[in-house]
GROMACS .gro file of C-alpha atoms in nm:
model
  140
    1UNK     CA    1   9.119   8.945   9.376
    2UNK     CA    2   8.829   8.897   9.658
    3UNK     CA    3   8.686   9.175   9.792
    4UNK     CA    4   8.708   9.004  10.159
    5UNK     CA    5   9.031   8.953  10.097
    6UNK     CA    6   9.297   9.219   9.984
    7UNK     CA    7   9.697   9.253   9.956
    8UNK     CA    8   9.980   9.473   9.890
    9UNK     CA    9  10.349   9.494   9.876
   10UNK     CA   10  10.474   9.826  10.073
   11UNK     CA   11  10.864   9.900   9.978
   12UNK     CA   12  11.044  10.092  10.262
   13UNK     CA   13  11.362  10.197  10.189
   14UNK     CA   14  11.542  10.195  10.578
   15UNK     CA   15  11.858  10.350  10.492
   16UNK     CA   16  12.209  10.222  10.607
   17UNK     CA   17  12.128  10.323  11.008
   18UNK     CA   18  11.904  10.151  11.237
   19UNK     CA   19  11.558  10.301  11.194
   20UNK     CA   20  11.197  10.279  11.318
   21UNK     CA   21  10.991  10.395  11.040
   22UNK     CA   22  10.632  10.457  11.074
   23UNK     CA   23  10.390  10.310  10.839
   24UNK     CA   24  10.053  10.381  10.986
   25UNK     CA   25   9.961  10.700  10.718
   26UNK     CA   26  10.048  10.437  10.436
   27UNK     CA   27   9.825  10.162  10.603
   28UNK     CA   28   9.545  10.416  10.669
   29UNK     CA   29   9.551  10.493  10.256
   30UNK     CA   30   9.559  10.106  10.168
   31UNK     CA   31   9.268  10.056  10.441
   32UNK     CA   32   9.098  10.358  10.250
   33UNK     CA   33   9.099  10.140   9.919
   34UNK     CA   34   9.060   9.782  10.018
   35UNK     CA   35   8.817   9.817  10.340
   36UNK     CA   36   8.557  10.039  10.179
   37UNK     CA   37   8.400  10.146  10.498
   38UNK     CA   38   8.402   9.738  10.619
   39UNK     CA   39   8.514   9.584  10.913
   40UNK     CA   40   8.790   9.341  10.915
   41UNK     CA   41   9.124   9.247  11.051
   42UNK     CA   42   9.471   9.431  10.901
   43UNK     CA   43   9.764   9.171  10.903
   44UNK     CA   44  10.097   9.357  10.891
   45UNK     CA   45  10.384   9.152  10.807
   46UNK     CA   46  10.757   9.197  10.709
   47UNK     CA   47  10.920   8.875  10.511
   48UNK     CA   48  11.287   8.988  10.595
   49UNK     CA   49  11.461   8.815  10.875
   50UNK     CA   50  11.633   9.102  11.042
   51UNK     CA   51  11.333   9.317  11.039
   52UNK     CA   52  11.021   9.372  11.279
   53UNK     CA   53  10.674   9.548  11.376
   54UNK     CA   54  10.582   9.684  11.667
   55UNK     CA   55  10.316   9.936  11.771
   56UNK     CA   56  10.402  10.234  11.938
   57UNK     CA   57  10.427  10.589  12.002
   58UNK     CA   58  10.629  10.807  11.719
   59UNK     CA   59  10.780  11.125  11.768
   60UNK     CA   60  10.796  11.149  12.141
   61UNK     CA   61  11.097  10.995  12.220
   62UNK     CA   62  10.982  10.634  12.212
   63UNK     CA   63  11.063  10.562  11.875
   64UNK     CA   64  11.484  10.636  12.004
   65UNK     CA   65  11.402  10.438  12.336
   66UNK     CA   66  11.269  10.144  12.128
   67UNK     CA   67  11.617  10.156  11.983
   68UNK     CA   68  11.870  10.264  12.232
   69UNK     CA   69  11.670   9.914  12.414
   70UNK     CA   70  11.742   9.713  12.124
   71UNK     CA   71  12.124   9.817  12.173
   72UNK     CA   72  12.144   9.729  12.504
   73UNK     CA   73  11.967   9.383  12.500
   74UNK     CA   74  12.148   9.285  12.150
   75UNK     CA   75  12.522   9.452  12.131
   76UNK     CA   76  12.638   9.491  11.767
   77UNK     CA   77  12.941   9.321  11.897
   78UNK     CA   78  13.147   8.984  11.791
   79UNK     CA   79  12.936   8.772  12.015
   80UNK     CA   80  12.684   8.629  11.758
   81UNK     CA   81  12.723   8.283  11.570
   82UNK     CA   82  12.558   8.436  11.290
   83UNK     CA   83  12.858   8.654  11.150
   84UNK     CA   84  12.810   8.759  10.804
   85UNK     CA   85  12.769   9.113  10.717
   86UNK     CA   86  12.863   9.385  10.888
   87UNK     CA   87  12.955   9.357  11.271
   88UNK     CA   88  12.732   9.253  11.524
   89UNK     CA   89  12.484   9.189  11.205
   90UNK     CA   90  12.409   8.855  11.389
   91UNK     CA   91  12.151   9.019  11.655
   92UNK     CA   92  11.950   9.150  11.326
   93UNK     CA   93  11.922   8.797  11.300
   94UNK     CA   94  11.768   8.779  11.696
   95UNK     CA   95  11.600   9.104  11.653
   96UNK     CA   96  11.213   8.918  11.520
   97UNK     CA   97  11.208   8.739  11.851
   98UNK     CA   98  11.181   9.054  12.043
   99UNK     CA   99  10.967   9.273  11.815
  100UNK     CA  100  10.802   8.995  11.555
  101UNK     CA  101  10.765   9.031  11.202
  102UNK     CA  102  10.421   9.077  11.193
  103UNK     CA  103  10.106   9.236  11.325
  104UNK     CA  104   9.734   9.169  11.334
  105UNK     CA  105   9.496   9.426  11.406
  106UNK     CA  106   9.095   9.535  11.465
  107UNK     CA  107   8.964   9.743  11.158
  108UNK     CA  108   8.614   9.898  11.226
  109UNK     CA  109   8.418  10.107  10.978
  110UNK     CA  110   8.703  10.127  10.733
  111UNK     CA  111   8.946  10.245  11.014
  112UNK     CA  112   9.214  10.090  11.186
  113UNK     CA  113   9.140  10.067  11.572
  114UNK     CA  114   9.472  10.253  11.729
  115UNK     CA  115   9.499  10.376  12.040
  116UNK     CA  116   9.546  10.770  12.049
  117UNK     CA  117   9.949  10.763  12.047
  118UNK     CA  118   9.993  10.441  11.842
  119UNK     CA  119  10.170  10.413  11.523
  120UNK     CA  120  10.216  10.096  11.318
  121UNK     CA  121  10.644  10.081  11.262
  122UNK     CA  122  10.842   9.901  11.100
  123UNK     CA  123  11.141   9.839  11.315
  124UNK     CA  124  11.504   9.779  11.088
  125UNK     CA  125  11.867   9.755  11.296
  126UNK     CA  126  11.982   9.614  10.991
  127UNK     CA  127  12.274   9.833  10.754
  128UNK     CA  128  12.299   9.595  10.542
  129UNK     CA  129  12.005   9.564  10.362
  130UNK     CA  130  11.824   9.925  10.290
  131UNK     CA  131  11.516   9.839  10.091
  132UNK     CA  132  11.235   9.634  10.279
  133UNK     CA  133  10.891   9.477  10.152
  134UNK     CA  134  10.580   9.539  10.388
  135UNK     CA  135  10.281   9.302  10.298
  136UNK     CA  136   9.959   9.439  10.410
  137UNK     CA  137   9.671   9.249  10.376
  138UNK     CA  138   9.262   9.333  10.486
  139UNK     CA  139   9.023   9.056  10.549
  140UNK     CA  140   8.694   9.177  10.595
   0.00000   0.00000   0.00000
């Protein structure tokens, strides 16, 4: 593989409850091996349909808000087309237009550009399917 050019499969295991897990220690330890000091761009991207990434703040509160939001703007009620799974598992389906599967981000010297209170998360309302795939990837 290039050495502009790097990738790697994250697996996330979500659970069976709606979850925002935060990835940014695991990105900072693949930037650590594939940047080498360089700067670049980070693409973040999750090749599941009911899944998301978003940056914000962890451990504040924010991370619950993000959700208890998602609850209110897509019920896990009957009112989806999309009905397989468990109930209201059609706005999993809706969930990547509101928080997209994927994120692009500055790298400088080796280290991702966040702002002081931002975390890289992978956002998951679905209970039906536990283990997810991350693909990180490093141009630089």
């Amino acid at each position: 593989m290039s050495d502009v050019f790097t990738t790697r499969i994250l697996r996330v295991t979500t659970g069976s409850h709606e979850t925002v897990s935060d990835l940014t220690r695991d990105i900072e330890r693949f930037l650590d091996e594939a940047a080498h000091g360089r700067d670049g761009l980070l693409n973040v991207f999750v090749p599941h349909a009911t899944a998301g990434i978003a940056v914000i703040e962890t451990g504040a509160g924010s991370d619950d808000d993000l959700l208890d939001a998602l609850r209110t703007l897509l019920p896990a009620d009957d009112r989806w087309q999309h009905r397989h799974g468990s109930q209201g598992h059609g706005r999993d389906h809706v969930l990547p237009a509101i928080v997209p599967p994927h994120a692009t981000l500055p790298v400088v010297g080796g280290r991702l550009e966040l702002g002081t209170w931002q975390s890289i998360c992978l956002v998951d309302t679905n209970k039906d399917n536990p283990d997810r795939q991350v693909r990180l990837s490093f141009l630089g």
